[in-house]
PDB file of C-alpha atoms in Angstrom:
ATOM      1  CA  PRO J  24      -7.054  -1.525  -5.333  1.00 51.00           C
ATOM      2  CA  ASP J  25      -5.910   1.386  -7.457  1.00 51.00           C
ATOM      3  CA  GLU J  26      -5.445   3.948  -4.666  1.00 54.00           C
ATOM      4  CA  LEU J  27      -1.715   4.118  -5.302  1.00 54.00           C
ATOM      5  CA  ARG J  28      -1.604   3.652  -9.072  1.00 56.00           C
ATOM      6  CA  VAL J  29       0.102   6.908 -10.014  1.00 53.00           C
ATOM      7  CA  PRO J  30       1.480   7.792 -13.463  1.00 49.00           C
ATOM      8  CA  SER J  31       4.921   9.348 -13.440  1.00 47.00           C
ATOM      9  CA  SER J  32       3.579  12.507 -15.125  1.00 48.00           C
ATOM     10  CA  LEU J  33       1.068  13.247 -12.325  1.00 53.00           C
ATOM     11  CA  PRO J  34       3.418  15.398 -10.174  1.00 53.00           C
ATOM     12  CA  GLU J  35       3.652  17.862 -13.081  1.00 54.00           C
ATOM     13  CA  LEU J  36      -0.087  18.555 -12.695  1.00 53.00           C
ATOM     14  CA  LEU J  37       0.136  19.495  -9.020  1.00 58.00           C
ATOM     15  CA  PRO J  38       1.384  22.534  -7.089  1.00 58.00           C
ATOM     16  CA  GLY J  39       5.139  22.620  -6.509  1.00 71.00           C
ATOM     17  CA  PRO J  40       5.190  21.498  -2.837  1.00 70.00           C
ATOM     18  CA  VAL J  41       2.805  18.610  -3.481  1.00 71.00           C
ATOM     19  CA  ALA J  42       4.690  17.520  -6.581  1.00 78.00           C
ATOM     20  CA  THR J  43       7.865  17.364  -4.535  1.00 77.00           C
ATOM     21  CA  ALA J  44       6.179  15.429  -1.714  1.00 74.00           C
ATOM     22  CA  LEU J  45       4.571  13.000  -4.149  1.00 82.00           C
ATOM     23  CA  ARG J  46       7.865  12.336  -5.899  1.00 82.00           C
ATOM     24  CA  GLN J  47       9.592  11.786  -2.554  1.00 81.00           C
ATOM     25  CA  PHE J  48       6.842   9.400  -1.460  1.00 85.00           C
ATOM     26  CA  ALA J  49       7.022   7.410  -4.705  1.00 84.00           C
ATOM     27  CA  ALA J  50      10.822   7.264  -4.520  1.00 84.00           C
ATOM     28  CA  ARG J  51      10.598   5.417  -1.174  1.00 84.00           C
ATOM     29  CA  LEU J  52       8.432   2.658  -2.625  1.00 88.00           C
ATOM     30  CA  PRO J  53      10.214  -0.626  -3.331  1.00 89.00           C
ATOM     31  CA  LEU J  54      11.093  -1.460  -6.914  1.00 88.00           C
ATOM     32  CA  LEU J  55       9.114  -4.308  -8.409  1.00 86.00           C
ATOM     33  CA  GLU J  56      12.181  -6.489  -8.904  1.00 88.00           C
ATOM     34  CA  THR J  57      13.174  -6.249  -5.230  1.00 90.00           C
ATOM     35  CA  LEU J  58      10.092  -8.270  -4.249  1.00 88.00           C
ATOM     36  CA  THR J  59      11.541 -11.298  -6.046  1.00 88.00           C
ATOM     37  CA  THR J  60      14.123 -11.780  -3.272  1.00 93.00           C
ATOM     38  CA  PRO J  61      13.372 -12.934   0.298  1.00 92.00           C
ATOM     39  CA  VAL J  62      15.235  -9.967   1.775  1.00 94.00           C
ATOM     40  CA  GLY J  63      13.465  -7.456  -0.443  1.00 93.00           C
ATOM     41  CA  LEU J  64      10.030  -8.955   0.230  1.00 91.00           C
ATOM     42  CA  LYS J  65      10.645  -8.995   3.994  1.00 92.00           C
ATOM     43  CA  ARG J  66      11.717  -5.360   3.952  1.00 93.00           C
ATOM     44  CA  ALA J  67       8.691  -4.350   1.884  1.00 92.00           C
ATOM     45  CA  VAL J  68       6.298  -6.094   4.273  1.00 92.00           C
ATOM     46  CA  SER J  69       8.034  -4.502   7.252  1.00 93.00           C
ATOM     47  CA  ASP J  70       7.629  -1.026   5.707  1.00 93.00           C
ATOM     48  CA  SER J  71       4.079  -1.610   4.441  1.00 92.00           C
ATOM     49  CA  GLY J  72       2.521   0.453   7.239  1.00 93.00           C
ATOM     50  CA  ILE J  73       0.709  -2.250   9.199  1.00 93.00           C
ATOM     51  CA  PHE J  74       3.481  -2.335  11.818  1.00 93.00           C
ATOM     52  CA  LEU J  75       3.870   1.449  12.198  1.00 94.00           C
ATOM     53  CA  GLU J  76       2.201   1.793  15.614  1.00 94.00           C
ATOM     54  CA  ALA J  77       4.005  -1.267  16.967  1.00 92.00           C
ATOM     55  CA  ARG J  78       7.365   0.110  15.829  1.00 92.00           C
ATOM     56  CA  LEU J  79       6.627   3.510  17.360  1.00 94.00           C
ATOM     57  CA  ALA J  80       5.637   1.883  20.659  1.00 94.00           C
ATOM     58  CA  GLN J  81       8.778  -0.251  20.677  1.00 93.00           C
ATOM     59  CA  ALA J  82      10.985   2.751  19.957  1.00 94.00           C
ATOM     60  CA  LEU J  83       9.297   4.699  22.761  1.00 92.00           C
ATOM     61  CA  THR J  84       9.802   1.818  25.205  1.00 93.00           C
ATOM     62  CA  GLU J  85      13.463   1.465  24.244  1.00 93.00           C
ATOM     63  CA  GLY J  86      14.088   5.208  24.177  1.00 93.00           C
ATOM     64  CA  LYS J  87      15.189   5.131  20.541  1.00 92.00           C
ATOM     65  CA  VAL J  88      14.355   7.198  17.494  1.00 91.00           C
ATOM     66  CA  PRO J  89      11.799   5.201  15.456  1.00 89.00           C
ATOM     67  CA  ALA J  90      13.133   4.036  12.086  1.00 87.00           C
ATOM     68  CA  VAL J  91      10.021   4.800  10.041  1.00 90.00           C
ATOM     69  CA  GLN J  92      11.495   6.932   7.253  1.00 89.00           C
ATOM     70  CA  ASN J  93      10.505   4.317   4.651  1.00 90.00           C
ATOM     71  CA  ASP J  94       7.207   3.288   6.264  1.00 94.00           C
ATOM     72  CA  ILE J  95       4.320   3.628   3.810  1.00 93.00           C
ATOM     73  CA  LYS J  96       1.726   4.657   6.386  1.00 94.00           C
ATOM     74  CA  ALA J  97       4.037   7.279   7.877  1.00 93.00           C
ATOM     75  CA  GLY J  98       4.733   8.622   4.404  1.00 91.00           C
ATOM     76  CA  LEU J  99       1.027   8.739   3.563  1.00 92.00           C
ATOM     77  CA  LEU J 100       0.217  10.585   6.785  1.00 93.00           C
ATOM     78  CA  GLN J 101       2.834  13.211   5.924  1.00 89.00           C
ATOM     79  CA  LEU J 102       1.548  13.473   2.366  1.00 89.00           C
ATOM     80  CA  VAL J 103      -2.079  13.854   3.483  1.00 91.00           C
ATOM     81  CA  ALA J 104      -1.089  16.596   5.931  1.00 89.00           C
ATOM     82  CA  GLN J 105       0.622  18.526   3.139  1.00 84.00           C
ATOM     83  CA  LEU J 106      -2.285  18.046   0.759  1.00 84.00           C
ATOM     84  CA  ARG J 107      -4.831  19.236   3.301  1.00 87.00           C
ATOM     85  CA  SER J 108      -2.785  22.328   4.053  1.00 84.00           C
ATOM     86  CA  LEU J 109      -3.078  23.292   0.388  1.00 79.00           C
ATOM     87  CA  THR J 110      -6.778  22.589  -0.147  1.00 75.00           C
ATOM     88  CA  ALA J 111      -7.835  25.775   1.663  1.00 64.00           C
ATOM     89  CA  PRO J 112      -6.192  28.984   0.358  1.00 59.00           C
ATOM     90  CA  ALA J 113      -4.822  31.384   2.926  1.00 53.00           C
ATOM     91  CA  VAL J 114      -7.063  34.291   3.961  1.00 52.00           C
ATOM     92  CA  SER J 115      -6.175  37.384   2.008  1.00 51.00           C
ATOM     93  CA  THR J 116      -5.310  40.535   3.948  1.00 50.00           C
ATOM     94  CA  THR J 117      -6.692  42.759   1.172  1.00 51.00           C
ATOM     95  CA  THR J 118     -10.302  43.860   1.020  1.00 48.00           C
ATOM     96  CA  SER J 119     -10.566  43.330  -2.723  1.00 49.00           C
ATOM     97  CA  SER J 120     -10.291  39.909  -4.303  1.00 51.00           C
ATOM     98  CA  ALA J 121      -8.847  41.586  -7.363  1.00 51.00           C
ATOM     99  CA  HIS J 122      -5.649  42.260  -5.439  1.00 54.00           C
ATOM    100  CA  SER J 123      -5.363  38.714  -4.103  1.00 53.00           C
ATOM    101  CA  THR J 124      -2.178  36.897  -5.090  1.00 58.00           C
ATOM    102  CA  GLU J 125      -3.335  33.467  -3.906  1.00 61.00           C
ATOM    103  CA  PRO J 126      -3.098  30.909  -6.738  1.00 62.00           C
ATOM    104  CA  PRO J 127      -6.224  28.853  -7.459  1.00 65.00           C
ATOM    105  CA  ILE J 128      -6.457  25.359  -6.034  1.00 67.00           C
ATOM    106  CA  ASP J 129      -5.307  22.806  -8.594  1.00 68.00           C
ATOM    107  CA  PRO J 130      -8.277  20.609  -9.590  1.00 70.00           C
ATOM    108  CA  ALA J 131      -6.075  17.494  -9.316  1.00 72.00           C
ATOM    109  CA  LEU J 132      -5.296  18.222  -5.668  1.00 81.00           C
ATOM    110  CA  PRO J 133      -8.608  16.947  -4.162  1.00 84.00           C
ATOM    111  CA  VAL J 134      -8.367  13.832  -6.331  1.00 82.00           C
ATOM    112  CA  VAL J 135      -4.918  12.940  -5.015  1.00 83.00           C
ATOM    113  CA  LEU J 136      -6.052  13.724  -1.465  1.00 88.00           C
ATOM    114  CA  ARG J 137      -8.949  11.274  -1.796  1.00 89.00           C
ATOM    115  CA  GLN J 138      -6.586   8.621  -3.163  1.00 87.00           C
ATOM    116  CA  ALA J 139      -4.170   9.107  -0.271  1.00 89.00           C
ATOM    117  CA  ASP J 140      -7.009   8.948   2.266  1.00 92.00           C
ATOM    118  CA  ALA J 141      -8.279   5.759   0.624  1.00 91.00           C
ATOM    119  CA  ALA J 142      -4.810   4.214   0.793  1.00 91.00           C
ATOM    120  CA  LEU J 143      -4.596   5.007   4.514  1.00 93.00           C
ATOM    121  CA  ALA J 144      -8.027   3.472   5.078  1.00 93.00           C
ATOM    122  CA  ARG J 145      -6.895   0.344   3.238  1.00 92.00           C
ATOM    123  CA  ILE J 146      -3.863  -0.014   5.523  1.00 93.00           C
ATOM    124  CA  GLU J 147      -6.065   0.337   8.604  1.00 93.00           C
ATOM    125  CA  GLN J 148      -8.460  -2.255   7.185  1.00 90.00           C
ATOM    126  CA  ASN J 149      -5.553  -4.675   6.776  1.00 89.00           C
ATOM    127  CA  GLN J 150      -4.425  -3.972  10.334  1.00 90.00           C
ATOM    128  CA  LEU J 151      -7.895  -4.872  11.637  1.00 87.00           C
ATOM    129  CA  ALA J 152      -8.061  -7.995   9.460  1.00 82.00           C
ATOM    130  CA  THR J 153      -4.700  -9.155  10.791  1.00 80.00           C
ATOM    131  CA  LEU J 154      -5.883  -8.655  14.367  1.00 75.00           C
ATOM    132  CA  SER J 155      -9.380 -10.122  14.107  1.00 67.00           C
ATOM    133  CA  GLY J 156      -9.342 -12.731  11.338  1.00 55.00           C
ATOM    134  CA  SER J 157     -12.628 -14.476  10.506  1.00 57.00           C
ATOM    135  CA  PRO J 158     -14.614 -17.541  11.625  1.00 54.00           C
ATOM    136  CA  GLN J 159     -13.296 -19.489   8.626  1.00 56.00           C
ATOM    137  CA  ALA J 160      -9.644 -18.499   8.754  1.00 58.00           C
ATOM    138  CA  ALA J 161      -7.118 -16.867  11.037  1.00 70.00           C
ATOM    139  CA  THR J 162      -5.545 -14.071   9.010  1.00 69.00           C
ATOM    140  CA  LEU J 163      -1.945 -13.877  10.152  1.00 80.00           C
ATOM    141  CA  LEU J 164      -0.977 -11.180   7.683  1.00 87.00           C
ATOM    142  CA  ALA J 165      -2.914  -8.953   5.300  1.00 88.00           C
ATOM    143  CA  VAL J 166      -0.901  -6.316   3.515  1.00 91.00           C
ATOM    144  CA  ASP J 167      -0.842  -4.175   0.392  1.00 91.00           C
ATOM    145  CA  LEU J 168       2.649  -3.631  -0.977  1.00 90.00           C
ATOM    146  CA  PRO J 169       2.979  -0.514  -3.150  1.00 87.00           C
ATOM    147  CA  VAL J 170       5.684  -1.026  -5.765  1.00 86.00           C
ATOM    148  CA  ARG J 171       7.055   1.081  -8.568  1.00 84.00           C
ATOM    149  CA  ASP J 172       8.711   0.757 -11.928  1.00 76.00           C
ATOM    150  CA  ALA J 173       9.820   3.328 -14.468  1.00 70.00           C
ATOM    151  CA  GLN J 174       6.270   4.432 -15.320  1.00 72.00           C
ATOM    152  CA  TYR J 175       3.754   3.553 -12.612  1.00 71.00           C
ATOM    153  CA  THR J 176       3.234   2.689  -9.000  1.00 78.00           C
ATOM    154  CA  SER J 177       0.993  -0.303  -8.383  1.00 84.00           C
ATOM    155  CA  VAL J 178      -0.141  -2.446  -5.467  1.00 88.00           C
ATOM    156  CA  LEU J 179       0.549  -6.093  -4.723  1.00 90.00           C
ATOM    157  CA  GLU J 180      -1.976  -7.613  -2.300  1.00 92.00           C
ATOM    158  CA  LEU J 181      -0.629 -10.356  -0.031  1.00 91.00           C
ATOM    159  CA  ALA J 182      -2.448 -12.391   2.628  1.00 90.00           C
ATOM    160  CA  ILE J 183      -1.351 -15.346   4.748  1.00 88.00           C
ATOM    161  CA  GLU J 184      -4.091 -17.388   6.415  1.00 86.00           C
ATOM    162  CA  GLU J 185      -4.453 -20.509   8.496  1.00 82.00           C
ATOM    163  CA  GLN J 186      -7.599 -22.167   7.161  1.00 72.00           C
ATOM    164  CA  GLU J 187      -9.988 -23.565   9.757  1.00 64.00           C
ATOM    165  CA  SER J 188     -13.058 -24.410   7.694  1.00 57.00           C
ATOM    166  CA  GLY J 189     -13.283 -27.700   5.792  1.00 56.00           C
ATOM    167  CA  VAL J 190     -10.738 -29.480   7.998  1.00 54.00           C
ATOM    168  CA  PRO J 191     -11.834 -33.056   8.922  1.00 56.00           C
ATOM    169  CA  ALA J 192     -12.695 -33.643  12.561  1.00 54.00           C
ATOM    170  CA  GLY J 193      -9.693 -34.766  14.575  1.00 58.00           C
ATOM    171  CA  ASP J 194      -7.215 -33.482  11.993  1.00 62.00           C
ATOM    172  CA  THR J 195      -4.641 -31.377  13.819  1.00 60.00           C
ATOM    173  CA  VAL J 196      -2.831 -30.226  10.671  1.00 67.00           C
ATOM    174  CA  MET J 197      -4.339 -26.948   9.518  1.00 73.00           C
ATOM    175  CA  PRO J 198      -3.751 -25.870   5.918  1.00 83.00           C
ATOM    176  CA  TRP J 199      -1.930 -22.583   5.340  1.00 86.00           C
ATOM    177  CA  SER J 200      -2.701 -20.414   2.345  1.00 89.00           C
ATOM    178  CA  VAL J 201      -0.842 -17.533   0.753  1.00 91.00           C
ATOM    179  CA  TRP J 202      -3.015 -15.321  -1.450  1.00 90.00           C
ATOM    180  CA  LEU J 203      -1.472 -13.015  -4.033  1.00 91.00           C
ATOM    181  CA  HIS J 204      -3.252 -10.473  -6.213  1.00 91.00           C
ATOM    182  CA  PHE J 205      -1.745  -7.796  -8.454  1.00 87.00           C
ATOM    183  CA  ASP J 206      -2.535  -5.807 -11.559  1.00 85.00           C
ATOM    184  CA  PHE J 207       0.724  -4.450 -12.949  1.00 79.00           C
ATOM    185  CA  GLU J 208       0.798  -2.222 -15.989  1.00 74.00           C
ATOM    186  CA  ARG J 209       3.075  -4.527 -18.004  1.00 73.00           C
ATOM    187  CA  LEU J 210       1.775  -7.890 -16.733  1.00 75.00           C
ATOM    188  CA  GLY J 211      -1.969  -7.465 -16.289  1.00 81.00           C
ATOM    189  CA  LYS J 212      -4.076  -9.062 -13.555  1.00 87.00           C
ATOM    190  CA  VAL J 213      -2.902 -12.166 -11.709  1.00 90.00           C
ATOM    191  CA  HIS J 214      -4.636 -13.981  -8.832  1.00 92.00           C
ATOM    192  CA  ALA J 215      -2.726 -16.815  -7.173  1.00 93.00           C
ATOM    193  CA  ARG J 216      -2.953 -19.041  -4.103  1.00 92.00           C
ATOM    194  CA  ILE J 217      -0.393 -21.408  -2.622  1.00 91.00           C
ATOM    195  CA  THR J 218      -1.637 -23.869   0.002  1.00 90.00           C
ATOM    196  CA  LEU J 219       0.560 -25.839   2.394  1.00 88.00           C
ATOM    197  CA  ARG J 220      -0.834 -28.739   4.413  1.00 85.00           C
ATOM    198  CA  GLY J 221       1.731 -30.843   6.179  1.00 81.00           C
ATOM    199  CA  GLU J 222       4.211 -31.705   3.430  1.00 84.00           C
ATOM    200  CA  GLU J 223       1.734 -31.204   0.580  1.00 88.00           C
ATOM    201  CA  VAL J 224       1.863 -28.042  -1.499  1.00 91.00           C
ATOM    202  CA  ALA J 225      -0.762 -26.979  -4.037  1.00 91.00           C
ATOM    203  CA  ALA J 226      -0.771 -23.910  -6.247  1.00 91.00           C
ATOM    204  CA  GLU J 227      -3.367 -22.323  -8.476  1.00 91.00           C
ATOM    205  CA  HIS J 228      -3.439 -19.093 -10.395  1.00 87.00           C
ATOM    206  CA  CYS J 229      -5.543 -17.128 -12.842  1.00 90.00           C
ATOM    207  CA  ALA J 230      -4.048 -14.570 -15.224  1.00 85.00           C
ATOM    208  CA  PHE J 231      -5.721 -11.996 -17.450  1.00 81.00           C
ATOM    209  CA  PRO J 232      -4.282 -10.286 -20.539  1.00 69.00           C
ATOM    210  CA  ASP J 233      -2.336  -7.103 -19.951  1.00 59.00           C
ATOM    211  CA  ARG J 234      -3.741  -3.738 -20.967  1.00 56.00           C
ATOM    212  CA  ALA J 235      -1.730  -3.640 -24.171  1.00 52.00           C
ATOM    213  CA  GLY J 236      -3.420  -6.853 -25.306  1.00 49.00           C
TER     214      GLY J 236
END
């Protein structure tokens, strides 16, 4: 999904408060290279937004302040609130519109608001998929990981499933699959799957040329 693919020049097109919020949101996203380490990948998954409610509930139970400053869903909720506050201009106290000092709504503002709403909906969809799974596979984790580099933010889609369909009768060893999809500006599209069954590992991938090609 391209909900969070944002060029670095976009904040310059938006009103000052939104530009600041958008830059702050993008600055909290993990760098692409951090996902190449186990620690960085674990942290990115933890802050992906699908655990936000669970972390808030745990903090409430323990009487602690929730550590959600880098959580993607929390950041998106804050961003959406700011965007919505700017979509409707304040009511002017003057009787003549000619004396109104309210600036016009930036045409890019509704576009960014729709993108942020779509990103929130995607997180909630992943939360439901992780809870419910499907008749063919138990989805243990479905997550979109927004990442950034010097020019763009992009999304890495990650899913971990325990496959139930196609397993021979009486076989107690269920295959596990890790699905990976991304479309980075410098690398192009890549779809990959790694399957583990007992001690056997299989991998397959499909790559497409980058945009420059």
